[in-house]
PDB file of C-alpha atoms in Angstrom:
ATOM      1  CA  UNK A 159     -24.917 -54.388 -16.093  1.00 47.00           C
ATOM      2  CA  UNK A 160     -23.118 -51.169 -15.153  1.00 52.00           C
ATOM      3  CA  UNK A 161     -24.685 -49.525 -12.118  1.00 67.00           C
ATOM      4  CA  UNK A 162     -25.703 -45.915 -12.654  1.00 77.00           C
ATOM      5  CA  UNK A 163     -23.743 -43.454 -10.518  1.00 83.00           C
ATOM      6  CA  UNK A 164     -25.019 -40.355  -8.784  1.00 84.00           C
ATOM      7  CA  UNK A 165     -24.135 -37.164 -10.692  1.00 83.00           C
ATOM      8  CA  UNK A 166     -24.363 -33.417 -10.208  1.00 83.00           C
ATOM      9  CA  UNK A 167     -27.458 -33.240 -12.444  1.00 88.00           C
ATOM     10  CA  UNK A 168     -29.278 -35.638 -10.112  1.00 89.00           C
ATOM     11  CA  UNK A 169     -28.382 -33.581  -7.048  1.00 87.00           C
ATOM     12  CA  UNK A 170     -29.292 -30.241  -8.641  1.00 89.00           C
ATOM     13  CA  UNK A 171     -32.658 -31.621  -9.765  1.00 90.00           C
ATOM     14  CA  UNK A 172     -33.379 -33.102  -6.318  1.00 89.00           C
ATOM     15  CA  UNK A 173     -32.427 -29.874  -4.543  1.00 89.00           C
ATOM     16  CA  UNK A 174     -34.568 -27.746  -6.865  1.00 90.00           C
ATOM     17  CA  UNK A 175     -37.612 -29.988  -6.357  1.00 91.00           C
ATOM     18  CA  UNK A 176     -37.287 -29.846  -2.561  1.00 90.00           C
ATOM     19  CA  UNK A 177     -36.890 -26.052  -2.598  1.00 89.00           C
ATOM     20  CA  UNK A 178     -39.801 -25.400  -4.993  1.00 91.00           C
ATOM     21  CA  UNK A 179     -42.099 -28.299  -4.055  1.00 88.00           C
ATOM     22  CA  UNK A 180     -42.815 -28.871  -7.736  1.00 90.00           C
ATOM     23  CA  UNK A 181     -41.264 -30.765 -10.651  1.00 89.00           C
ATOM     24  CA  UNK A 182     -42.513 -28.040 -12.997  1.00 90.00           C
ATOM     25  CA  UNK A 183     -41.035 -25.163 -10.950  1.00 91.00           C
ATOM     26  CA  UNK A 184     -37.775 -27.066 -10.562  1.00 90.00           C
ATOM     27  CA  UNK A 185     -37.614 -27.453 -14.350  1.00 92.00           C
ATOM     28  CA  UNK A 186     -38.117 -23.702 -14.812  1.00 92.00           C
ATOM     29  CA  UNK A 187     -35.387 -22.926 -12.289  1.00 91.00           C
ATOM     30  CA  UNK A 188     -32.910 -25.218 -14.035  1.00 91.00           C
ATOM     31  CA  UNK A 189     -33.987 -24.210 -17.575  1.00 92.00           C
ATOM     32  CA  UNK A 190     -34.972 -27.727 -18.546  1.00 92.00           C
ATOM     33  CA  UNK A 191     -38.165 -29.748 -19.042  1.00 92.00           C
ATOM     34  CA  UNK A 192     -40.446 -31.290 -16.434  1.00 91.00           C
ATOM     35  CA  UNK A 193     -40.016 -34.796 -17.924  1.00 92.00           C
ATOM     36  CA  UNK A 194     -36.245 -34.436 -17.623  1.00 93.00           C
ATOM     37  CA  UNK A 195     -36.565 -33.516 -13.930  1.00 91.00           C
ATOM     38  CA  UNK A 196     -38.881 -36.516 -13.388  1.00 91.00           C
ATOM     39  CA  UNK A 197     -36.343 -38.823 -15.073  1.00 93.00           C
ATOM     40  CA  UNK A 198     -33.477 -37.512 -12.948  1.00 92.00           C
ATOM     41  CA  UNK A 199     -35.463 -37.942  -9.708  1.00 90.00           C
ATOM     42  CA  UNK A 200     -36.485 -41.482 -10.717  1.00 91.00           C
ATOM     43  CA  UNK A 201     -32.873 -42.341 -11.488  1.00 92.00           C
ATOM     44  CA  UNK A 202     -31.725 -40.881  -8.160  1.00 89.00           C
ATOM     45  CA  UNK A 203     -34.293 -43.003  -6.304  1.00 89.00           C
ATOM     46  CA  UNK A 204     -32.966 -46.072  -8.096  1.00 90.00           C
ATOM     47  CA  UNK A 205     -29.414 -45.136  -7.083  1.00 89.00           C
ATOM     48  CA  UNK A 206     -30.258 -44.412  -3.423  1.00 88.00           C
ATOM     49  CA  UNK A 207     -32.703 -47.349  -3.238  1.00 89.00           C
ATOM     50  CA  UNK A 208     -35.301 -45.377  -1.269  1.00 90.00           C
ATOM     51  CA  UNK A 209     -38.164 -43.041  -2.099  1.00 91.00           C
ATOM     52  CA  UNK A 210     -37.268 -39.384  -2.041  1.00 90.00           C
ATOM     53  CA  UNK A 211     -40.730 -37.834  -2.418  1.00 91.00           C
ATOM     54  CA  UNK A 212     -44.375 -38.354  -1.612  1.00 88.00           C
ATOM     55  CA  UNK A 213     -46.570 -37.040  -4.400  1.00 82.00           C
ATOM     56  CA  UNK A 214     -49.881 -35.275  -3.713  1.00 77.00           C
ATOM     57  CA  UNK A 215     -51.449 -33.957  -6.900  1.00 72.00           C
ATOM     58  CA  UNK A 216     -49.020 -31.526  -8.541  1.00 73.00           C
ATOM     59  CA  UNK A 217     -47.061 -31.018  -5.321  1.00 84.00           C
ATOM     60  CA  UNK A 218     -44.285 -33.229  -4.006  1.00 89.00           C
ATOM     61  CA  UNK A 219     -42.954 -33.488  -0.475  1.00 90.00           C
ATOM     62  CA  UNK A 220     -39.732 -35.110   0.677  1.00 90.00           C
ATOM     63  CA  UNK A 221     -40.067 -38.363   2.590  1.00 91.00           C
ATOM     64  CA  UNK A 222     -38.269 -38.788   5.902  1.00 89.00           C
ATOM     65  CA  UNK A 223     -35.383 -40.359   4.008  1.00 89.00           C
ATOM     66  CA  UNK A 224     -35.564 -37.570   1.413  1.00 88.00           C
ATOM     67  CA  UNK A 225     -35.371 -34.934   4.151  1.00 89.00           C
ATOM     68  CA  UNK A 226     -32.316 -36.580   5.703  1.00 89.00           C
ATOM     69  CA  UNK A 227     -30.706 -36.847   2.282  1.00 89.00           C
ATOM     70  CA  UNK A 228     -31.482 -33.162   1.575  1.00 88.00           C
ATOM     71  CA  UNK A 229     -29.693 -32.156   4.785  1.00 86.00           C
ATOM     72  CA  UNK A 230     -26.569 -33.938   3.583  1.00 86.00           C
ATOM     73  CA  UNK A 231     -26.916 -32.319   0.155  1.00 85.00           C
ATOM     74  CA  UNK A 232     -27.046 -28.867   1.771  1.00 82.00           C
ATOM     75  CA  UNK A 233     -23.867 -29.619   3.693  1.00 80.00           C
ATOM     76  CA  UNK A 234     -22.162 -30.461   0.412  1.00 79.00           C
ATOM     77  CA  UNK A 235     -23.433 -27.265  -1.238  1.00 79.00           C
ATOM     78  CA  UNK A 236     -22.252 -25.227   1.747  1.00 71.00           C
ATOM     79  CA  UNK A 237     -18.809 -26.712   1.242  1.00 69.00           C
ATOM     80  CA  UNK A 238     -19.014 -25.923  -2.466  1.00 69.00           C
ATOM     81  CA  UNK A 239     -19.949 -22.320  -1.689  1.00 65.00           C
ATOM     82  CA  UNK A 240     -16.917 -22.120   0.579  1.00 65.00           C
ATOM     83  CA  UNK A 241     -14.739 -23.365  -2.266  1.00 63.00           C
ATOM     84  CA  UNK A 242     -16.238 -20.776  -4.615  1.00 65.00           C
ATOM     85  CA  UNK A 243     -15.562 -18.047  -2.043  1.00 63.00           C
ATOM     86  CA  UNK A 244     -12.008 -19.309  -1.607  1.00 59.00           C
ATOM     87  CA  UNK A 245     -11.480 -19.280  -5.380  1.00 64.00           C
ATOM     88  CA  UNK A 246     -12.791 -15.709  -5.567  1.00 63.00           C
ATOM     89  CA  UNK A 247     -10.460 -14.689  -2.751  1.00 59.00           C
ATOM     90  CA  UNK A 248      -7.456 -16.214  -4.491  1.00 61.00           C
ATOM     91  CA  UNK A 249      -8.468 -14.651  -7.807  1.00 63.00           C
ATOM     92  CA  UNK A 250      -8.864 -11.174  -6.275  1.00 58.00           C
ATOM     93  CA  UNK A 251      -5.712 -11.478  -4.097  1.00 63.00           C
ATOM     94  CA  UNK A 252      -7.826 -11.153  -0.924  1.00 60.00           C
ATOM     95  CA  UNK A 253      -5.647 -10.473   2.135  1.00 57.00           C
ATOM     96  CA  UNK A 254      -2.494 -10.541  -0.009  1.00 78.00           C
ATOM     97  CA  UNK A 255       0.207  -7.975   0.704  1.00 85.00           C
ATOM     98  CA  UNK A 256       2.393  -6.262  -1.904  1.00 91.00           C
ATOM     99  CA  UNK A 257       5.479  -4.283  -0.900  1.00 92.00           C
ATOM    100  CA  UNK A 258       6.584  -1.704  -3.471  1.00 94.00           C
ATOM    101  CA  UNK A 259       9.266   0.936  -3.315  1.00 93.00           C
ATOM    102  CA  UNK A 260      10.695   3.937  -5.162  1.00 92.00           C
ATOM    103  CA  UNK A 261      12.597   7.131  -4.527  1.00 86.00           C
ATOM    104  CA  UNK A 262      10.399   9.830  -2.935  1.00 83.00           C
ATOM    105  CA  UNK A 263       9.543  11.632  -6.197  1.00 79.00           C
ATOM    106  CA  UNK A 264       8.328   8.456  -7.880  1.00 85.00           C
ATOM    107  CA  UNK A 265       6.829   7.009  -4.697  1.00 87.00           C
ATOM    108  CA  UNK A 266       4.701  10.090  -4.071  1.00 83.00           C
ATOM    109  CA  UNK A 267       3.769  10.580  -7.705  1.00 86.00           C
ATOM    110  CA  UNK A 268       3.808   7.910 -10.386  1.00 89.00           C
ATOM    111  CA  UNK A 269       3.913   4.895  -8.040  1.00 92.00           C
ATOM    112  CA  UNK A 270       1.021   6.268  -5.977  1.00 93.00           C
ATOM    113  CA  UNK A 271      -1.085   6.773  -9.110  1.00 93.00           C
ATOM    114  CA  UNK A 272      -0.327   3.201 -10.256  1.00 94.00           C
ATOM    115  CA  UNK A 273      -1.331   1.897  -6.825  1.00 94.00           C
ATOM    116  CA  UNK A 274      -4.560   3.906  -6.802  1.00 94.00           C
ATOM    117  CA  UNK A 275      -5.650   2.431 -10.142  1.00 94.00           C
ATOM    118  CA  UNK A 276      -4.682  -1.068  -9.059  1.00 94.00           C
ATOM    119  CA  UNK A 277      -6.627  -0.869  -5.799  1.00 92.00           C
ATOM    120  CA  UNK A 278      -9.804   0.234  -7.565  1.00 93.00           C
ATOM    121  CA  UNK A 279      -9.852  -3.234  -9.150  1.00 91.00           C
ATOM    122  CA  UNK A 280      -8.253  -5.116  -6.235  1.00 90.00           C
ATOM    123  CA  UNK A 281      -9.434  -3.326  -3.078  1.00 89.00           C
ATOM    124  CA  UNK A 282      -8.650  -6.257  -0.795  1.00 85.00           C
ATOM    125  CA  UNK A 283      -4.906  -6.164  -1.467  1.00 88.00           C
ATOM    126  CA  UNK A 284      -2.750  -4.439   1.131  1.00 88.00           C
ATOM    127  CA  UNK A 285      -0.211  -2.376  -0.836  1.00 91.00           C
ATOM    128  CA  UNK A 286       2.674  -0.993   1.189  1.00 92.00           C
ATOM    129  CA  UNK A 287       4.637   1.860  -0.447  1.00 93.00           C
ATOM    130  CA  UNK A 288       8.104   2.585   0.883  1.00 92.00           C
ATOM    131  CA  UNK A 289      10.378   5.408  -0.264  1.00 90.00           C
ATOM    132  CA  UNK A 290      14.103   5.859   0.139  1.00 86.00           C
ATOM    133  CA  UNK A 291      17.277   6.940  -1.584  1.00 82.00           C
ATOM    134  CA  UNK A 292      18.325   5.214  -4.799  1.00 83.00           C
ATOM    135  CA  UNK A 293      20.803   3.061  -2.867  1.00 85.00           C
ATOM    136  CA  UNK A 294      18.204   2.172  -0.238  1.00 89.00           C
ATOM    137  CA  UNK A 295      15.630   1.194  -2.857  1.00 91.00           C
ATOM    138  CA  UNK A 296      18.234  -0.988  -4.555  1.00 91.00           C
ATOM    139  CA  UNK A 297      19.069  -2.700  -1.247  1.00 91.00           C
ATOM    140  CA  UNK A 298      15.401  -3.305  -0.384  1.00 92.00           C
ATOM    141  CA  UNK A 299      14.824  -4.965  -3.757  1.00 94.00           C
ATOM    142  CA  UNK A 300      18.056  -6.955  -3.959  1.00 92.00           C
ATOM    143  CA  UNK A 301      17.509  -8.331  -0.443  1.00 90.00           C
ATOM    144  CA  UNK A 302      13.856  -9.217  -1.123  1.00 89.00           C
ATOM    145  CA  UNK A 303      12.556  -6.837   1.548  1.00 90.00           C
ATOM    146  CA  UNK A 304      10.295  -5.352  -1.139  1.00 92.00           C
ATOM    147  CA  UNK A 305       8.554  -7.296  -3.913  1.00 93.00           C
ATOM    148  CA  UNK A 306       9.188  -4.770  -6.666  1.00 94.00           C
ATOM    149  CA  UNK A 307      10.225  -1.190  -7.252  1.00 94.00           C
ATOM    150  CA  UNK A 308       9.950   1.680  -9.704  1.00 93.00           C
ATOM    151  CA  UNK A 309      13.210   3.406 -10.571  1.00 90.00           C
ATOM    152  CA  UNK A 310      14.874   5.987 -12.791  1.00 88.00           C
ATOM    153  CA  UNK A 311      18.092   4.394 -14.046  1.00 89.00           C
ATOM    154  CA  UNK A 312      20.947   6.277 -15.685  1.00 85.00           C
ATOM    155  CA  UNK A 313      23.367   3.398 -16.242  1.00 83.00           C
ATOM    156  CA  UNK A 314      23.499  -0.371 -16.175  1.00 84.00           C
ATOM    157  CA  UNK A 315      22.309  -1.689 -12.820  1.00 85.00           C
ATOM    158  CA  UNK A 316      23.387  -4.931 -11.156  1.00 86.00           C
ATOM    159  CA  UNK A 317      22.036  -7.001  -8.284  1.00 90.00           C
ATOM    160  CA  UNK A 318      18.368  -6.656  -9.283  1.00 92.00           C
ATOM    161  CA  UNK A 319      16.241  -7.825 -12.190  1.00 93.00           C
ATOM    162  CA  UNK A 320      15.438  -4.857 -14.445  1.00 93.00           C
ATOM    163  CA  UNK A 321      12.456  -4.480 -16.775  1.00 93.00           C
ATOM    164  CA  UNK A 322      12.795  -1.220 -18.762  1.00 92.00           C
ATOM    165  CA  UNK A 323       9.515   0.558 -19.485  1.00 90.00           C
ATOM    166  CA  UNK A 324      10.779   3.593 -21.408  1.00 88.00           C
ATOM    167  CA  UNK A 325      14.089   5.285 -22.133  1.00 88.00           C
ATOM    168  CA  UNK A 326      14.211   9.050 -22.695  1.00 86.00           C
ATOM    169  CA  UNK A 327      16.742  11.823 -22.294  1.00 89.00           C
ATOM    170  CA  UNK A 328      17.422  14.193 -19.421  1.00 92.00           C
ATOM    171  CA  UNK A 329      16.309  17.759 -20.047  1.00 93.00           C
ATOM    172  CA  UNK A 330      17.497  21.162 -18.935  1.00 94.00           C
ATOM    173  CA  UNK A 331      15.270  23.044 -16.483  1.00 94.00           C
ATOM    174  CA  UNK A 332      15.443  26.825 -16.198  1.00 94.00           C
ATOM    175  CA  UNK A 333      13.591  29.512 -14.259  1.00 93.00           C
ATOM    176  CA  UNK A 334      10.923  31.412 -16.163  1.00 91.00           C
ATOM    177  CA  UNK A 335      12.482  34.280 -18.108  1.00 90.00           C
ATOM    178  CA  UNK A 336      16.030  32.904 -17.820  1.00 93.00           C
ATOM    179  CA  UNK A 337      18.362  34.061 -20.648  1.00 92.00           C
ATOM    180  CA  UNK A 338      19.031  30.457 -21.744  1.00 93.00           C
ATOM    181  CA  UNK A 339      15.299  29.969 -22.358  1.00 91.00           C
ATOM    182  CA  UNK A 340      15.763  31.899 -25.605  1.00 92.00           C
ATOM    183  CA  UNK A 341      17.595  28.884 -27.046  1.00 92.00           C
ATOM    184  CA  UNK A 342      15.878  25.843 -28.565  1.00 92.00           C
ATOM    185  CA  UNK A 343      18.358  23.389 -27.018  1.00 92.00           C
ATOM    186  CA  UNK A 344      21.316  23.559 -24.683  1.00 94.00           C
ATOM    187  CA  UNK A 345      24.815  22.088 -24.364  1.00 94.00           C
ATOM    188  CA  UNK A 346      27.341  21.956 -21.490  1.00 95.00           C
ATOM    189  CA  UNK A 347      29.036  25.105 -22.759  1.00 95.00           C
ATOM    190  CA  UNK A 348      25.805  27.078 -22.258  1.00 93.00           C
ATOM    191  CA  UNK A 349      25.938  26.398 -18.506  1.00 93.00           C
ATOM    192  CA  UNK A 350      29.485  27.698 -17.960  1.00 90.00           C
ATOM    193  CA  UNK A 351      28.559  31.063 -16.449  1.00 85.00           C
ATOM    194  CA  UNK A 352      25.341  30.096 -14.703  1.00 92.00           C
ATOM    195  CA  UNK A 353      24.590  28.837 -11.178  1.00 94.00           C
ATOM    196  CA  UNK A 354      23.884  25.104 -11.247  1.00 94.00           C
ATOM    197  CA  UNK A 355      21.746  22.937  -8.938  1.00 92.00           C
ATOM    198  CA  UNK A 356      23.508  19.561  -8.766  1.00 89.00           C
ATOM    199  CA  UNK A 357      22.818  16.042  -7.548  1.00 82.00           C
ATOM    200  CA  UNK A 358      25.084  14.879  -4.696  1.00 78.00           C
ATOM    201  CA  UNK A 359      28.130  12.861  -5.714  1.00 69.00           C
ATOM    202  CA  UNK A 360      27.852   9.085  -5.750  1.00 67.00           C
ATOM    203  CA  UNK A 361      24.486   8.819  -7.440  1.00 77.00           C
ATOM    204  CA  UNK A 362      23.952   7.498 -10.979  1.00 82.00           C
ATOM    205  CA  UNK A 363      22.670  10.824 -12.339  1.00 85.00           C
ATOM    206  CA  UNK A 364      25.446  12.831 -10.708  1.00 87.00           C
ATOM    207  CA  UNK A 365      28.065  10.538 -12.236  1.00 88.00           C
ATOM    208  CA  UNK A 366      26.548  10.782 -15.720  1.00 90.00           C
ATOM    209  CA  UNK A 367      26.303  14.586 -15.558  1.00 91.00           C
ATOM    210  CA  UNK A 368      29.869  14.847 -14.255  1.00 91.00           C
ATOM    211  CA  UNK A 369      31.088  12.718 -17.166  1.00 92.00           C
ATOM    212  CA  UNK A 370      29.327  14.918 -19.723  1.00 93.00           C
ATOM    213  CA  UNK A 371      30.679  18.208 -18.347  1.00 93.00           C
ATOM    214  CA  UNK A 372      34.170  16.781 -17.845  1.00 93.00           C
ATOM    215  CA  UNK A 373      34.230  15.541 -21.447  1.00 94.00           C
ATOM    216  CA  UNK A 374      33.177  19.012 -22.625  1.00 93.00           C
ATOM    217  CA  UNK A 375      35.810  20.694 -20.451  1.00 93.00           C
ATOM    218  CA  UNK A 376      33.160  22.803 -18.714  1.00 92.00           C
ATOM    219  CA  UNK A 377      33.378  23.571 -15.004  1.00 91.00           C
ATOM    220  CA  UNK A 378      30.000  24.251 -13.418  1.00 90.00           C
ATOM    221  CA  UNK A 379      29.321  26.826 -10.716  1.00 92.00           C
ATOM    222  CA  UNK A 380      27.438  24.568  -8.285  1.00 91.00           C
ATOM    223  CA  UNK A 381      25.427  26.523  -5.693  1.00 92.00           C
ATOM    224  CA  UNK A 382      23.286  23.749  -4.178  1.00 91.00           C
ATOM    225  CA  UNK A 383      22.908  19.976  -4.146  1.00 88.00           C
ATOM    226  CA  UNK A 384      19.869  17.725  -3.657  1.00 85.00           C
ATOM    227  CA  UNK A 385      19.077  14.134  -4.625  1.00 77.00           C
ATOM    228  CA  UNK A 386      15.355  14.784  -5.139  1.00 78.00           C
ATOM    229  CA  UNK A 387      14.138  15.786  -8.589  1.00 78.00           C
ATOM    230  CA  UNK A 388      11.255  17.765  -7.053  1.00 80.00           C
ATOM    231  CA  UNK A 389      13.699  19.730  -4.874  1.00 86.00           C
ATOM    232  CA  UNK A 390      15.921  20.450  -7.870  1.00 89.00           C
ATOM    233  CA  UNK A 391      12.936  21.826  -9.759  1.00 90.00           C
ATOM    234  CA  UNK A 392      11.778  23.916  -6.792  1.00 90.00           C
ATOM    235  CA  UNK A 393      15.212  25.492  -6.396  1.00 92.00           C
ATOM    236  CA  UNK A 394      15.417  26.169 -10.130  1.00 93.00           C
ATOM    237  CA  UNK A 395      11.916  27.659 -10.122  1.00 91.00           C
ATOM    238  CA  UNK A 396      12.954  29.943  -7.276  1.00 92.00           C
ATOM    239  CA  UNK A 397      15.656  31.374  -9.547  1.00 92.00           C
ATOM    240  CA  UNK A 398      18.643  29.897  -7.701  1.00 93.00           C
ATOM    241  CA  UNK A 399      20.122  28.199 -10.758  1.00 93.00           C
ATOM    242  CA  UNK A 400      19.632  25.836 -13.666  1.00 94.00           C
ATOM    243  CA  UNK A 401      19.906  22.048 -13.779  1.00 94.00           C
ATOM    244  CA  UNK A 402      19.425  18.751 -15.608  1.00 93.00           C
ATOM    245  CA  UNK A 403      16.705  16.284 -14.530  1.00 89.00           C
ATOM    246  CA  UNK A 404      14.768  13.341 -15.891  1.00 86.00           C
ATOM    247  CA  UNK A 405      11.835  14.337 -18.132  1.00 86.00           C
ATOM    248  CA  UNK A 406       9.149  12.915 -15.830  1.00 83.00           C
ATOM    249  CA  UNK A 407      10.253  15.105 -12.912  1.00 82.00           C
ATOM    250  CA  UNK A 408      10.553  18.137 -15.182  1.00 86.00           C
ATOM    251  CA  UNK A 409       7.066  17.798 -16.629  1.00 84.00           C
ATOM    252  CA  UNK A 410       5.451  17.001 -13.285  1.00 80.00           C
ATOM    253  CA  UNK A 411       7.003  20.057 -11.626  1.00 82.00           C
ATOM    254  CA  UNK A 412       6.794  22.437 -14.580  1.00 81.00           C
ATOM    255  CA  UNK A 413       3.597  24.255 -13.580  1.00 77.00           C
ATOM    256  CA  UNK A 414       4.096  24.246  -9.799  1.00 74.00           C
ATOM    257  CA  UNK A 415       7.741  25.343  -9.905  1.00 74.00           C
ATOM    258  CA  UNK A 416       7.415  27.673 -12.887  1.00 82.00           C
ATOM    259  CA  UNK A 417       9.974  26.063 -15.177  1.00 89.00           C
ATOM    260  CA  UNK A 418      11.225  26.330 -18.712  1.00 90.00           C
ATOM    261  CA  UNK A 419      12.240  22.953 -20.200  1.00 92.00           C
ATOM    262  CA  UNK A 420      14.726  22.572 -23.034  1.00 93.00           C
ATOM    263  CA  UNK A 421      16.393  19.577 -24.749  1.00 93.00           C
ATOM    264  CA  UNK A 422      20.016  18.956 -23.775  1.00 94.00           C
ATOM    265  CA  UNK A 423      22.872  17.450 -25.774  1.00 92.00           C
ATOM    266  CA  UNK A 424      24.830  15.260 -25.566  1.00 93.00           C
ATOM    267  CA  UNK A 425      22.204  12.735 -24.545  1.00 91.00           C
ATOM    268  CA  UNK A 426      21.977  11.587 -20.935  1.00 91.00           C
ATOM    269  CA  UNK A 427      19.687   8.543 -21.180  1.00 91.00           C
ATOM    270  CA  UNK A 428      17.235   7.934 -18.365  1.00 89.00           C
ATOM    271  CA  UNK A 429      15.174   4.759 -18.138  1.00 90.00           C
ATOM    272  CA  UNK A 430      11.944   4.289 -16.251  1.00 89.00           C
ATOM    273  CA  UNK A 431      12.131   0.684 -15.080  1.00 93.00           C
ATOM    274  CA  UNK A 432      10.518  -1.867 -12.852  1.00 95.00           C
ATOM    275  CA  UNK A 433      13.034  -3.651 -10.659  1.00 95.00           C
ATOM    276  CA  UNK A 434      12.584  -6.997  -8.938  1.00 95.00           C
ATOM    277  CA  UNK A 435      14.537  -9.204  -6.525  1.00 93.00           C
ATOM    278  CA  UNK A 436      17.005 -11.407  -8.425  1.00 91.00           C
ATOM    279  CA  UNK A 437      16.468 -15.146  -8.856  1.00 87.00           C
ATOM    280  CA  UNK A 438      12.886 -14.982  -7.504  1.00 85.00           C
ATOM    281  CA  UNK A 439       9.895 -16.139  -9.555  1.00 87.00           C
ATOM    282  CA  UNK A 440       7.282 -13.398  -9.816  1.00 89.00           C
ATOM    283  CA  UNK A 441       3.970 -14.123  -8.171  1.00 89.00           C
ATOM    284  CA  UNK A 442       0.702 -13.566 -10.003  1.00 89.00           C
ATOM    285  CA  UNK A 443       0.113 -10.505  -7.784  1.00 91.00           C
ATOM    286  CA  UNK A 444       3.460  -8.959  -8.738  1.00 93.00           C
ATOM    287  CA  UNK A 445       2.813  -9.675 -12.425  1.00 93.00           C
ATOM    288  CA  UNK A 446      -0.630  -8.073 -12.265  1.00 93.00           C
ATOM    289  CA  UNK A 447       0.672  -4.933 -10.532  1.00 95.00           C
ATOM    290  CA  UNK A 448       3.482  -4.763 -13.109  1.00 94.00           C
ATOM    291  CA  UNK A 449       0.908  -4.709 -15.910  1.00 95.00           C
ATOM    292  CA  UNK A 450      -0.836  -1.740 -14.271  1.00 95.00           C
ATOM    293  CA  UNK A 451       2.546   0.010 -13.966  1.00 94.00           C
ATOM    294  CA  UNK A 452       3.294  -0.479 -17.660  1.00 92.00           C
ATOM    295  CA  UNK A 453      -0.059   0.945 -18.716  1.00 92.00           C
ATOM    296  CA  UNK A 454       0.230   3.951 -16.389  1.00 92.00           C
ATOM    297  CA  UNK A 455       3.765   4.812 -17.513  1.00 88.00           C
ATOM    298  CA  UNK A 456       2.812   4.578 -21.180  1.00 86.00           C
ATOM    299  CA  UNK A 457      -0.289   6.730 -20.603  1.00 87.00           C
ATOM    300  CA  UNK A 458       1.651   9.446 -18.798  1.00 84.00           C
ATOM    301  CA  UNK A 459       4.477   9.509 -21.333  1.00 79.00           C
ATOM    302  CA  UNK A 460       1.928   9.697 -24.140  1.00 78.00           C
ATOM    303  CA  UNK A 461       0.259  12.648 -22.398  1.00 77.00           C
ATOM    304  CA  UNK A 462       3.654  14.368 -22.278  1.00 71.00           C
ATOM    305  CA  UNK A 463       4.042  13.823 -26.019  1.00 64.00           C
ATOM    306  CA  UNK A 464       7.151  11.694 -25.631  1.00 49.00           C
ATOM    307  CA  UNK A 465       5.769   8.422 -26.944  1.00 42.00           C
ATOM    308  CA  UNK A 466       2.612   7.215 -28.650  1.00 38.00           C
ATOM    309  CA  UNK A 467       0.293   5.137 -26.489  1.00 37.00           C
ATOM    310  CA  UNK A 468       1.188   1.453 -26.678  1.00 35.00           C
ATOM    311  CA  UNK A 469      -1.313  -1.299 -25.825  1.00 37.00           C
ATOM    312  CA  UNK A 470       0.121  -3.531 -23.082  1.00 36.00           C
TER     313      UNK A 470
END
């Protein structure tokens, strides 16, 4: 004959009876019948080979052995509660740390908004945002110093894993009331006689813009240089010149800087991308934050009218 083994149903029934002092109340607590509770207690007494309860009318009281057994049961349930708390902590990334990076414009704008949404749902995660130049961001990611980054890319990028989120085209930014604002779109030739705010040499955007104007045979009159899209827009808004920037920077700074925005041809593609350290498996935390980034980018681009919202 196979000996019956102690199961979770036996323990739950026993615990409920001790806590309520009644088979009937224990049945209500566990959403079952009183006869079922009685059967489980009888089976448990057969398994333990000692009486668990003294019965007085409708009330039941644990025996000395039952009390000692209940103390051991509570220790087990305390351990189970600890496991449940540990599982919740793992699920909610409790005490985890995520290091993210971007150039200052993205770090202070789009990346901060992504982080704010993420931390509403995962408040126990420590998110560290670092900003730097394009080259610095690339180094932090490629070396693994940061877990992931948000970048504007203007050409193929090596040494990091790239996940494109959206590719658009650079736009022309002009001061309010500028003569070129009368045109629906602009070309390199339109900039020939106008002051130009440029990106410093060596950067991806600067190289792409140089290539376009060189191919068109147009020499720009550069009056200032800055590697920050926000600074470019501020200088343009102040009437110091015109420029070309990525569409996110242009639309974010349009109202504050007082800008006119126009399409520019030939195309200078710009890709909003997530970048990750190479040859490193993404953790669940990194994957979850990436999903928030995708949704935020799509929502903001949709608000700009560049792309329809896409479920991610």
